[in-house]
CSV table of C-alpha atoms and ligand atoms in Angstrom, one decimal:
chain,number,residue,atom,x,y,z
I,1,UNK,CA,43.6,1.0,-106.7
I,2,UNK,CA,43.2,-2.3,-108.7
I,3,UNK,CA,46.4,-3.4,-106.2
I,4,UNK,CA,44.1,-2.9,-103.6
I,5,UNK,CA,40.7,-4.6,-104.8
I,6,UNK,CA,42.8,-7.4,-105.6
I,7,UNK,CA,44.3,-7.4,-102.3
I,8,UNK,CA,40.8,-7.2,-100.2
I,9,UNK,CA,39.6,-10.2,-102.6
I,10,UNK,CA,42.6,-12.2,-101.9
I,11,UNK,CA,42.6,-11.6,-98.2
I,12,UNK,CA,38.7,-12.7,-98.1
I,13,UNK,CA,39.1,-15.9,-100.4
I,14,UNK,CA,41.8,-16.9,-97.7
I,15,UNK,CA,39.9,-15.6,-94.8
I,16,UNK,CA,37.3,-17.9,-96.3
I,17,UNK,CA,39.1,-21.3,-95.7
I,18,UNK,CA,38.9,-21.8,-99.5
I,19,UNK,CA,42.4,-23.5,-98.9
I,20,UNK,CA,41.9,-25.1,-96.1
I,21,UNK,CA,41.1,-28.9,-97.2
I,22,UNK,CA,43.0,-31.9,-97.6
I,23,UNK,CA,46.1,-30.6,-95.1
I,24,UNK,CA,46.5,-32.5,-91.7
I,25,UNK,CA,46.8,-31.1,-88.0
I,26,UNK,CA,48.1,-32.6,-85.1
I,27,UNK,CA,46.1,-33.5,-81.8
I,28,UNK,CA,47.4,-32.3,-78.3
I,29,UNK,CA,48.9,-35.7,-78.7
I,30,UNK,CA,51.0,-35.3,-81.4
I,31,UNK,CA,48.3,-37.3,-83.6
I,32,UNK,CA,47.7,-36.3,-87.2
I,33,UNK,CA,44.1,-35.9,-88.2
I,34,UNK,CA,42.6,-34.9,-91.3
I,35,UNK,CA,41.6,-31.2,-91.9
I,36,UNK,CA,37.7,-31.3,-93.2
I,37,UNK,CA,35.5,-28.6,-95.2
I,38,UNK,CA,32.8,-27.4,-92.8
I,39,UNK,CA,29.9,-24.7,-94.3
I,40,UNK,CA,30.5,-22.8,-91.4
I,41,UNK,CA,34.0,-21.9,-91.5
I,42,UNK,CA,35.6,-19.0,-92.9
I,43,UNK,CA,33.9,-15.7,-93.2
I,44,UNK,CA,31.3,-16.7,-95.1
I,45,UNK,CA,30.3,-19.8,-93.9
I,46,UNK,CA,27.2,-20.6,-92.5
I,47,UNK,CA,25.9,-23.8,-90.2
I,48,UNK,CA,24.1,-26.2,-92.7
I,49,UNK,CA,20.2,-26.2,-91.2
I,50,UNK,CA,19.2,-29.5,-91.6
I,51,UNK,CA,22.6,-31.4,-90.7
I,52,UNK,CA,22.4,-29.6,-87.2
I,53,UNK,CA,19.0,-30.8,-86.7
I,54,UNK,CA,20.2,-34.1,-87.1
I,55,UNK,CA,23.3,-33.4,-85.4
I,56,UNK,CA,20.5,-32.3,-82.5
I,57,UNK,CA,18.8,-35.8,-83.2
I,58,UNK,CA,22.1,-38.0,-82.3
I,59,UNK,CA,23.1,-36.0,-79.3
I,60,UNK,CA,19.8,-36.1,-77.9
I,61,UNK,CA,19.5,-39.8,-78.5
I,62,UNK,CA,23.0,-40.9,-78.3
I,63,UNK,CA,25.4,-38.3,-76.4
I,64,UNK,CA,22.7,-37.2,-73.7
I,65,UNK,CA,22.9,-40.8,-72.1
I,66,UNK,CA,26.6,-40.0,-70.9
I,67,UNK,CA,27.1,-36.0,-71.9
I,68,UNK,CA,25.5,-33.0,-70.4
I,69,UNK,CA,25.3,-29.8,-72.2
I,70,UNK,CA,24.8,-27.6,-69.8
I,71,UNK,CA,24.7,-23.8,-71.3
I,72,UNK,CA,21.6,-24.6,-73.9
I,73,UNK,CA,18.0,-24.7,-72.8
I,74,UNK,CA,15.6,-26.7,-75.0
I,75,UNK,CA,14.1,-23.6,-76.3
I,76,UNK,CA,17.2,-22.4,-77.8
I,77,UNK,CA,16.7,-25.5,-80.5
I,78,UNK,CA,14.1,-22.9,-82.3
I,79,UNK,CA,17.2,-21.1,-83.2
I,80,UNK,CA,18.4,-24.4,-85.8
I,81,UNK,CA,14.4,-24.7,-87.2
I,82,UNK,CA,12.6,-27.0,-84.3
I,83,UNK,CA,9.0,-26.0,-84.4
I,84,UNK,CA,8.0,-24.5,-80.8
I,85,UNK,CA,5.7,-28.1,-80.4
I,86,UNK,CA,8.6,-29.8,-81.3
I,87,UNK,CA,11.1,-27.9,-78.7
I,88,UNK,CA,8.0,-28.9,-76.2
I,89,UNK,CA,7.9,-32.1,-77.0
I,90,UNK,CA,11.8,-33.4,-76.8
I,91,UNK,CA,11.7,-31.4,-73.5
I,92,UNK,CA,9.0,-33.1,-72.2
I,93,UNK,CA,10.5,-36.7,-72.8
I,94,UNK,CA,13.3,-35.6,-69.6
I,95,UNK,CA,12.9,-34.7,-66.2
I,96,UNK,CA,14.1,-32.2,-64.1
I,97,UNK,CA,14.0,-32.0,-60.8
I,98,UNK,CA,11.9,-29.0,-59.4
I,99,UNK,CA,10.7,-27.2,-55.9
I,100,UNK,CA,10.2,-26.8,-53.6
I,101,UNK,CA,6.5,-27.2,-53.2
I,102,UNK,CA,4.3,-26.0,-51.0
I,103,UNK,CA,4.9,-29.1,-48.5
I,104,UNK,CA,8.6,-28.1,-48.8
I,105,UNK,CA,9.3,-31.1,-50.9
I,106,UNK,CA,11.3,-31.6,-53.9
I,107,UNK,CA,9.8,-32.8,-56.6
I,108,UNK,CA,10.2,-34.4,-60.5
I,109,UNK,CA,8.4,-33.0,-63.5
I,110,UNK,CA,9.0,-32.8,-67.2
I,111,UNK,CA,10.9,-30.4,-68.6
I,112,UNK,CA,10.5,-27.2,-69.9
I,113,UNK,CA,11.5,-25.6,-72.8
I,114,UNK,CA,13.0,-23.0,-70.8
I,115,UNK,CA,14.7,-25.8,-68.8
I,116,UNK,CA,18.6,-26.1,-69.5
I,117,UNK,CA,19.5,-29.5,-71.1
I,118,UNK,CA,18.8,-32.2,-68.5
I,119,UNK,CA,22.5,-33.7,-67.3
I,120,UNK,CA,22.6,-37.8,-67.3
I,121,UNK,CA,24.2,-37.5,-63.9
I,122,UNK,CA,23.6,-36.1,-60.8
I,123,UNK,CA,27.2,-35.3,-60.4
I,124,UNK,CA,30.6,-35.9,-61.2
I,125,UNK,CA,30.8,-39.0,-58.9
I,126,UNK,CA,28.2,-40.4,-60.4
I,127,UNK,CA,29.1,-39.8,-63.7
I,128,UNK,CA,32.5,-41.6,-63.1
I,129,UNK,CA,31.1,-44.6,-61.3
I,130,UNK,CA,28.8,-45.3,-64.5
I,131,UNK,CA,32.4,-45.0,-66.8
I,132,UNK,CA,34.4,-46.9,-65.7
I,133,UNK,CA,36.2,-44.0,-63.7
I,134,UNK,CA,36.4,-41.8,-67.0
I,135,UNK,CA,34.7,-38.3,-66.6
I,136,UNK,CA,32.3,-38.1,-70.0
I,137,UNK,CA,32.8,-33.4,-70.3
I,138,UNK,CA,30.2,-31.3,-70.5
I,139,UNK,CA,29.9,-30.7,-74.8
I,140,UNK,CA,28.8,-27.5,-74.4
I,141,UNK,CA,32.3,-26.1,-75.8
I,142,UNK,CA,34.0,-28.6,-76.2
I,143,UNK,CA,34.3,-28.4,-79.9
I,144,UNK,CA,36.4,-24.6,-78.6
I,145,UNK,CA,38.0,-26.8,-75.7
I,146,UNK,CA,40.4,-29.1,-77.7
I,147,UNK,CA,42.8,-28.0,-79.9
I,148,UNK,CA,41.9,-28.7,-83.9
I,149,UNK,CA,37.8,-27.9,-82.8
I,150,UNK,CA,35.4,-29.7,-84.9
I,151,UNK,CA,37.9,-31.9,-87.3
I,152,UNK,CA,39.6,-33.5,-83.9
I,153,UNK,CA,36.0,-34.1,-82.7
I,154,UNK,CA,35.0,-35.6,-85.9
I,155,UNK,CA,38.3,-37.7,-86.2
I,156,UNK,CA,37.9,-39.1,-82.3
I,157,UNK,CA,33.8,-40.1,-83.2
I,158,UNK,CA,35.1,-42.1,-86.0
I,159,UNK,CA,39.0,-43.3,-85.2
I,160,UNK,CA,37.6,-45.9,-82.7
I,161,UNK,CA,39.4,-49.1,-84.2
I,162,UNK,CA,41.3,-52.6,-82.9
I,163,UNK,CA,44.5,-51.6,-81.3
I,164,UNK,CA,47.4,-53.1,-82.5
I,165,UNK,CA,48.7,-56.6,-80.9
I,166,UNK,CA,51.6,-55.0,-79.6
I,167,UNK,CA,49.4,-52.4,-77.7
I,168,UNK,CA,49.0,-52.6,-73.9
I,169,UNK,CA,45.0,-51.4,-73.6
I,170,UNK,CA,44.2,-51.0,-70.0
I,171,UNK,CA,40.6,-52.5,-68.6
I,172,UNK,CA,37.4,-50.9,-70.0
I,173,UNK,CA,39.2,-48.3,-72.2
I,174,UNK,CA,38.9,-48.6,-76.0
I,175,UNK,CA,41.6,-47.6,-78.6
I,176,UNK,CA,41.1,-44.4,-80.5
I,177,UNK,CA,43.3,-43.5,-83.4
I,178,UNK,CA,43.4,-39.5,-82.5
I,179,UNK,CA,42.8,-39.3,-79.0
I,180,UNK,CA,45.7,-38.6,-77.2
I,181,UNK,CA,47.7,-41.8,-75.7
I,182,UNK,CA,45.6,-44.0,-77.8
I,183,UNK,CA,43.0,-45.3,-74.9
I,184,UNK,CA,39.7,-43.3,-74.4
I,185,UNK,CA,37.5,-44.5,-71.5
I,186,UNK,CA,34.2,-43.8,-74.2
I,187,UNK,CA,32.9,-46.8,-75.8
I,188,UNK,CA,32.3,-46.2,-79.8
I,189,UNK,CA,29.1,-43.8,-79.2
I,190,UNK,CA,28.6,-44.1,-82.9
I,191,UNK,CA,27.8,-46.9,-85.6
I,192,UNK,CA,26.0,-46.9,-88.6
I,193,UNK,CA,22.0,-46.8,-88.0
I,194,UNK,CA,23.0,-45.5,-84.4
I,195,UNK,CA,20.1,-43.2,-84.9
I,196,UNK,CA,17.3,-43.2,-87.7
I,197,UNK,CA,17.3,-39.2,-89.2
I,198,UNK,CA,13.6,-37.8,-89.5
I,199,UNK,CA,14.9,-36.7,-92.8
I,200,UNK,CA,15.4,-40.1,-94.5
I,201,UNK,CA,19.6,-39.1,-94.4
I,202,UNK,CA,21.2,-42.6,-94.6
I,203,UNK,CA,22.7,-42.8,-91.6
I,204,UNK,CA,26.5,-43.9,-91.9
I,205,UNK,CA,29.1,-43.6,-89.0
I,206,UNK,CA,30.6,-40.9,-91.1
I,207,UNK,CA,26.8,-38.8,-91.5
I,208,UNK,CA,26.0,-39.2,-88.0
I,209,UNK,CA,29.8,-37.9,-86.6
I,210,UNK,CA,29.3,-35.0,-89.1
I,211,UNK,CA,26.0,-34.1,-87.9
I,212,UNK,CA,26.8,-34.1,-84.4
I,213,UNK,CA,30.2,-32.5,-84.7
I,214,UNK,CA,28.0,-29.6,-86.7
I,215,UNK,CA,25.7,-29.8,-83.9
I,216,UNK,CA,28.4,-29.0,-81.2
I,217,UNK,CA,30.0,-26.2,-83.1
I,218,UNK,CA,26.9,-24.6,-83.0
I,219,UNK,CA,26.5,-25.0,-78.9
I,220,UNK,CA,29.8,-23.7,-78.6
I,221,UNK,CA,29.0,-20.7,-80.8
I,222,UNK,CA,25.3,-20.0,-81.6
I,223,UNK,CA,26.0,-15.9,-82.6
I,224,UNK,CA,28.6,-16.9,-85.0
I,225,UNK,CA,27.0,-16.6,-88.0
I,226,UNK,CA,25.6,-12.5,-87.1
I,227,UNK,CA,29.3,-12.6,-85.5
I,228,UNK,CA,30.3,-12.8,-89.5
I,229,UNK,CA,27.1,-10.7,-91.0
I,230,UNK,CA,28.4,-8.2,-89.2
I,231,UNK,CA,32.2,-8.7,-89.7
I,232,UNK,CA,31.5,-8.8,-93.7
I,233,UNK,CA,29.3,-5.6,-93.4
I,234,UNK,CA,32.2,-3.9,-91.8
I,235,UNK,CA,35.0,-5.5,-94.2
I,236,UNK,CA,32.3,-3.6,-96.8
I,237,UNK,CA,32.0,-0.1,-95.1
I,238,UNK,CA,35.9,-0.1,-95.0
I,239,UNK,CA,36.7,-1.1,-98.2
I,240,UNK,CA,33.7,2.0,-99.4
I,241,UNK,CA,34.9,4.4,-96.9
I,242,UNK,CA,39.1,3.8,-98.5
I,243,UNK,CA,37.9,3.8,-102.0
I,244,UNK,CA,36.3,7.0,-101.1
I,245,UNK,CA,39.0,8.5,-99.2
I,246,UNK,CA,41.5,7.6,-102.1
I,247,UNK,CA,39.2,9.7,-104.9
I,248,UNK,CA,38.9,12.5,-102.5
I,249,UNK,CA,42.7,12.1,-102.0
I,250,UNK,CA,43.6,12.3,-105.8
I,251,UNK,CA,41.2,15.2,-106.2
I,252,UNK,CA,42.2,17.3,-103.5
I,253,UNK,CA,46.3,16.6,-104.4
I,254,UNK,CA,45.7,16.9,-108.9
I,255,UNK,CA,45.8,20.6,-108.3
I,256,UNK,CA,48.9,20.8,-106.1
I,257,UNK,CA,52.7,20.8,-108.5
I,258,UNK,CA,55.5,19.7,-106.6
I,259,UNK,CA,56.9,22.9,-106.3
I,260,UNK,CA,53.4,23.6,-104.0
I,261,UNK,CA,51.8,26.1,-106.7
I,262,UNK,CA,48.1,26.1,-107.3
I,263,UNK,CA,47.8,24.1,-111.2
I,264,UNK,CA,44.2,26.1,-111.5
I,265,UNK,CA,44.4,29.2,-109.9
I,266,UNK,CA,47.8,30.3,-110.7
I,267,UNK,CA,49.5,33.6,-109.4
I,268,UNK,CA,48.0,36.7,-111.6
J,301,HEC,C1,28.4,-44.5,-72.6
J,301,HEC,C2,28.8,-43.2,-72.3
J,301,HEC,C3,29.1,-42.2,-73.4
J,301,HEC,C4,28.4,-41.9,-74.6
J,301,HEC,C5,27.1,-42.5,-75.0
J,301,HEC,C6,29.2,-40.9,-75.2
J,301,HEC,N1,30.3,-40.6,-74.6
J,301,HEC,FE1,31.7,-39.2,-75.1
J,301,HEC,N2,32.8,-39.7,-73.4
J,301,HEC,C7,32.5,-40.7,-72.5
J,301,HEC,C8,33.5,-40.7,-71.5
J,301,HEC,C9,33.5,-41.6,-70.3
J,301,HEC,C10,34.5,-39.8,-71.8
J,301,HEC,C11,35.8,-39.5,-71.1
J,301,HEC,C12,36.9,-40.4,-71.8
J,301,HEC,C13,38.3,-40.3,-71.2
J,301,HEC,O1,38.6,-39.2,-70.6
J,301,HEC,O2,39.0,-41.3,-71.3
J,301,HEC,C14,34.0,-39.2,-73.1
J,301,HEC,C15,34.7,-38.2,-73.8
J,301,HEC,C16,34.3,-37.5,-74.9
J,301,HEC,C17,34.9,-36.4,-75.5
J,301,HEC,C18,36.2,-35.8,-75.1
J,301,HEC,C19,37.4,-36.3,-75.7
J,301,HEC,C20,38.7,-35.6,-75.2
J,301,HEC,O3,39.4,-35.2,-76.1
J,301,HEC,O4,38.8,-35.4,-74.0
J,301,HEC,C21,34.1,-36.1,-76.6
J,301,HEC,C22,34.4,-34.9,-77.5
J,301,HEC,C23,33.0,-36.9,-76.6
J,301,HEC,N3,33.1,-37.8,-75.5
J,301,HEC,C24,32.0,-36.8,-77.5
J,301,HEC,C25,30.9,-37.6,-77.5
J,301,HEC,C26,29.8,-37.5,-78.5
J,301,HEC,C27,29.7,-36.5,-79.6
J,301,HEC,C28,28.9,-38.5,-78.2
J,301,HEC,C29,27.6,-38.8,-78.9
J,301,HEC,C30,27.8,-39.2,-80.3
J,301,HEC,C31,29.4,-39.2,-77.0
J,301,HEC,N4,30.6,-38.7,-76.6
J,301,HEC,C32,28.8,-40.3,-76.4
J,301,HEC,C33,31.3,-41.4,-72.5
J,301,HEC,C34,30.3,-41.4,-73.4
């Protein structure tokens, strides 16, 4: 029995990500990048409330200029602790295109906080002819997308550095330490005092690519944190249900010898 308490504990402190820091993975390039601690991983973890409002804060004023994100509406931001009035009024500040009315026209109009996030492009086309020819993706899972999640997104938002002399970077693309090949066609979205928090945060490169990597792991997964309620209240109802099992186990079997004679009721 104690084997198998300390068994379930071990298994959960792992499951956890209690031993997950400080070790490296590689990048569908072959790039190292550092492994970070996040609040919300492991089985545990939860999303840290006021770093994904300002994660929401530099997306909506940074990433929104070049990035859709297409599966949330505005009113979904109540989930992360924006007031209703608030949700209205960062809606409000984009338009959306509406109709039609009844002229049979098309028209523009604020958004909605039942509006999905408004896209900075009309389409893909456009999109490329403002970048240079690169494609900005939708974020809306990226942080699932690409392959080391959160702590490759955090590495590209702050790897953007001077390439080497010897290094051939081709017109309009920027160097990047972790993205793969080296030359992203995204300028550095992110500096220090790219965005002022509401909260008084200091606002570092290193804050701000926290924030809005916190942010994007929540678009990609908003039900993750009843997702692990519920797995820990199952891990619980097991580990009851075994422990009961096993005492019902060593009761029913203490009367039973080897030879299969009943201990307490033995033959007159
Ligand atoms: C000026 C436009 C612009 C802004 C602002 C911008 N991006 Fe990008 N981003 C791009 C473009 C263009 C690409 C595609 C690059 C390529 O494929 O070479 C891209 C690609 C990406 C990628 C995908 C990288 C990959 O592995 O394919 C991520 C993640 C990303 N951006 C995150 C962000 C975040 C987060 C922000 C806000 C902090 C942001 N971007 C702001 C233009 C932008």
């Amino acid at each position: 029995m104690r084997k198998l308490i300390f068994g379930a504990v071990a298994a959960m402190a792992i499951a956890s990500g209690g031993f997950a820091s400080g070790t490296a993975l590689a990048s569908e390039g072959g790039v190292d990048f550092p492994q970070e601690n996040w609040s919300f991983k492991g089985i545990f973890g939860k999303f840290d409330r006021p770093a994904l409002r300002r994660g929401a804060q530099v997306y909506l004023e940074v990433c929104s200029n070049c990035h859709s994100l297409s599966l949330l509406s505005y009113r979904n931001l109540e989930q992360i602790g924006f007031s209703k009035a608030e949700v209205k009024k960062i809606a409000a500040g984009f338009d959306v295109q509406d109709g039609p009315n009844d002229e049979g026209d098309m028209y523009t109009r604020p958004a909605r906080p039942s509006d999905k996030f408004v896209a900075p492009f009309a389409n893909e086309k456009a999109a490329r002819a403002a970048n240079n020819g690169a494609f900005p993706p939708d974020l809306s899972v990226i942080v699932k997308a690409r392959k080391g999640g959160v702590d490759y997104i955090h590495a590209l938002l702050t790897g953007f550095r001077d390439p080497p002399a010897d290094f051939k970077l081709k017109d309009g693309m920027q160097y990047n330490l972790y993205f793969p090949g080296h030359q992203i066609g995204m300028p550095p979205p992110l500096d220090a005092d790219s965005v002022e928090y509401a909260d008084g945060t200091k606002a570092t490169l290193e804050q701000e690519s926290r924030d809005v990597t916190t942010f994007l792991a929540w678009a990609a997964e908003p039900e993750l944190e009843a997702r692990k309620r519920l797995g820990i209240k199952v891990m619980i109802y097991l580990f009851v249900l075994t422990s009961m099992l096993y005492v019902l186990k060593k009761r029913i079997w203490k009367r039973v010898c080897l030879d299969g004679s009943d201990q307490e009721n033995p033959p007159a």
